[in-house]
Amino acid sequence: MKILLVEDDPELRRNIRQYLSLEGHMVEAASDFAGAIAKTDEHAYECVLVDITIPGGSGLDLVKKIKKDQPTTGVIIISAKNSPDDKVSGLDLGADDYIAKPFHLSELNARVKSLSRRMNQSGSAEVEAGELRVNTDSRTVAVNDRVLSLTPKEYELLLYFIHNKNRVISKESIAERLWGDDISLNGSYDFIYSHVKNLRKKLGEAGCSEYVQAIYGTGYRFSVS
Amino acid sequence: MKLLTRTTLVYVTITIAVFALGSWLFYSFLNDLVIEEATELIEIKKDIVLDALESDSVVRESLLAEDVHIIKGSVEEYITDTLMYDSLMEEPVPFRVIHFPFDKDGIEYHVMISRPLLESEDLQEGMISSFLISLGILIVMVVLFMWIASRRVWKPFFDTLAELKRFAPGKKNALSLPETRVKEFRELNIAIDNMAANIEASFHALKSFSENAAHEIQTPLAVIQSTTEVLLQDESLTEEQHNKIAHLSSTTARLSNIVSTLLLLTRIENKQFQQETPIDLSEVVNGKLELFRELFEQKSISLNNSITPNIKVKLHRVLAEILVSNLIVNALRHTNEGGYAVVVLNNSEFTVKNSGTPLKGDATRIFERFYKEDQSELSTGLGLSLVKMAAEASGLQISYKFENGNHVFSLNF
């Protein structure tokens, strides 16, 4: 997938590029408004990640322009102004998603994937990973045509793993993915452990026991090889 | 006490005092006048009587009427007041009496001429009643005038007061004070206008400072966050290195939480979440219960709920979610394994109850920012203050009590 990242902070830009490139995405970057306009005029991107506060203009104007010129391009707003008004006006302008700083790269990656799936209307609602076949319409997971009985949270967790396959994902990132901002006030992330344990058990019963690995007790990695 | 009542009271008190003093002065002046007059008359009579006594007896007979008494004896001349029985009035009446000597044919006589004084009692009575009547009329007029005048005179003041009550910094409707020709009120309005402008300016400065500060912190946090995530992908890390980076990541998450919660608190304080139309609170509560149910199960906490459908409350959705989810998460955190929690929503209140032991610290401080029962806790200590702020910003009452082994949080609407 061809992605344009518009972000003025060089370090953050490098980290996002590095993380998304691991997936095989082609990530180009622009650091300001003019650079972003030049890139979008020249190339067609499947997905554009736009920081609202960029030098030389407003990210919101950029969103408006991209959505007008290339309606099939998915746009995700990255904003340091985590305010509901900002989010609403961004989405009103046609942005497809909104993510507030600071965010987990694994979360951003998952958002990019699900956006690309939504944008790609001709594509199927199936996501495959090893033996697993995930149907994102019916929200079911099957192994060799046998449907696994997962709770809604386990389904979300598995999909998050698949979206970030071969990456180490932190517990905080999982907690925020499954429970949003609400749970982070909770302090301890031990509850993630039992959720992952249950998921691993169900995958194990279906013969996919090796898919989720615990990494030194602080994170997890999903891989199918 | 109302200003009008107070000024009227002062006015009436002064009027009564002035009247009392005035009537006393008037009375003594009049009394002196009456005595002086009686003395003068009595002295004229004395001359007449003396002349008569010298003259022939016929005249003497006619002159020596009731008010002239002659007895034998010597006397020095003097004037005195005395009470004498008046046969006509049938009561003792004050008289002005002159005593003087008269010498005829070598015999000394003591002559007394008396003259009734205008009765001072009657004078007093007459004066008091007439003064009281005029005092009464004056007071009624004063009160009436004050009531009518104050409505007009103080109108600009009350208009200003009404404007001030409406005023809140950061709101779109700015202060518009009424025009007035009264100098004092005009000065008051100018002073208030200046003050309001200052408040407004500081409010905006503070607001943009807290917001900007929070925003400026977000990007560096995002850099740290993403850097730890990129580092975690490194296969060559030792366990120790990996754990240190993971710890860095979770600390960053906590810091980021504190920052965004503080930003949220600022926004609530700035009244950025005003709601005009009621929202369905039942839906919010059910949604949050669904979100957290599995976590309660995991901790073996029995979660019971009784949610009346379609409860509409005038509350911003963001605040509703904060209130409901923080109270539920609070119960989740503070209930021991095997305990229970009960969530109730009805027409008048939203209650979250959970089993536990009484607080060790001060229960009244439970809603304070950064207050923690146990300082080693990983929590930010902001959850409940966020709840309180969200409730107050929406005009709702939040309360905490410990009852029958349960912690009970109630939100009343």
Coordinates of C-alpha atoms in Angstrom, one line a residue, chain A residues 79-83 100-102 181 184-185, chain B residues 209-222 224-225 251-268 369-370 379-383 386:
Chain A
S79 CA -3.8 15.4 16.1
A80 CA -2.2 16.7 19.2
K81 CA -5.4 18.6 20.0
N82 CA -7.4 15.8 21.4
S83 CA -10.7 17.7 21.6
A100 CA -4.9 11.5 19.0
K101 CA -1.3 11.9 20.1
P102 CA 0.3 10.2 21.7
D181 CA -9.2 5.7 27.3
S184 CA -6.1 3.5 31.3
L185 CA -7.0 5.2 34.6
Chain B
F209 CA -1.9 28.2 28.3
S210 CA -3.2 25.0 29.7
E211 CA -4.4 23.8 26.3
N212 CA -1.2 24.8 24.5
A213 CA 0.9 23.3 27.3
A214 CA -1.0 20.0 27.0
H215 CA -0.8 20.0 23.2
E216 CA 2.9 20.8 23.2
I217 CA 3.5 17.9 25.5
Q218 CA 1.5 15.5 23.3
T219 CA 4.0 15.5 20.4
P220 CA 7.1 14.7 22.5
L221 CA 5.1 12.0 24.3
A222 CA 4.2 10.6 20.9
I224 CA 8.8 8.7 23.2
Q225 CA 5.9 6.3 22.8
T251 CA 5.4 5.0 32.2
T252 CA 4.9 7.0 29.1
A253 CA 1.4 5.7 28.9
R254 CA 0.7 6.9 32.4
L255 CA 2.2 10.3 31.8
S256 CA 0.2 10.7 28.7
N257 CA -2.9 9.8 30.7
I258 CA -2.2 12.4 33.3
V259 CA -1.7 15.0 30.7
S260 CA -4.9 14.2 28.8
T261 CA -6.9 14.0 32.0
L262 CA -5.6 17.4 33.1
L263 CA -6.5 18.8 29.7
L264 CA -10.0 17.2 30.0
L265 CA -10.4 18.8 33.5
T266 CA -9.4 22.2 32.1
R267 CA -11.9 21.8 29.3
I268 CA -14.7 20.8 31.7
R369 CA -7.2 15.8 42.5
F370 CA -4.2 13.5 43.0
S379 CA -3.5 5.2 39.4
T380 CA -3.3 8.8 38.4
G381 CA -5.5 9.9 41.3
L382 CA -7.6 11.9 38.9
G383 CA -10.5 9.6 38.1
L386 CA -12.8 14.0 36.9

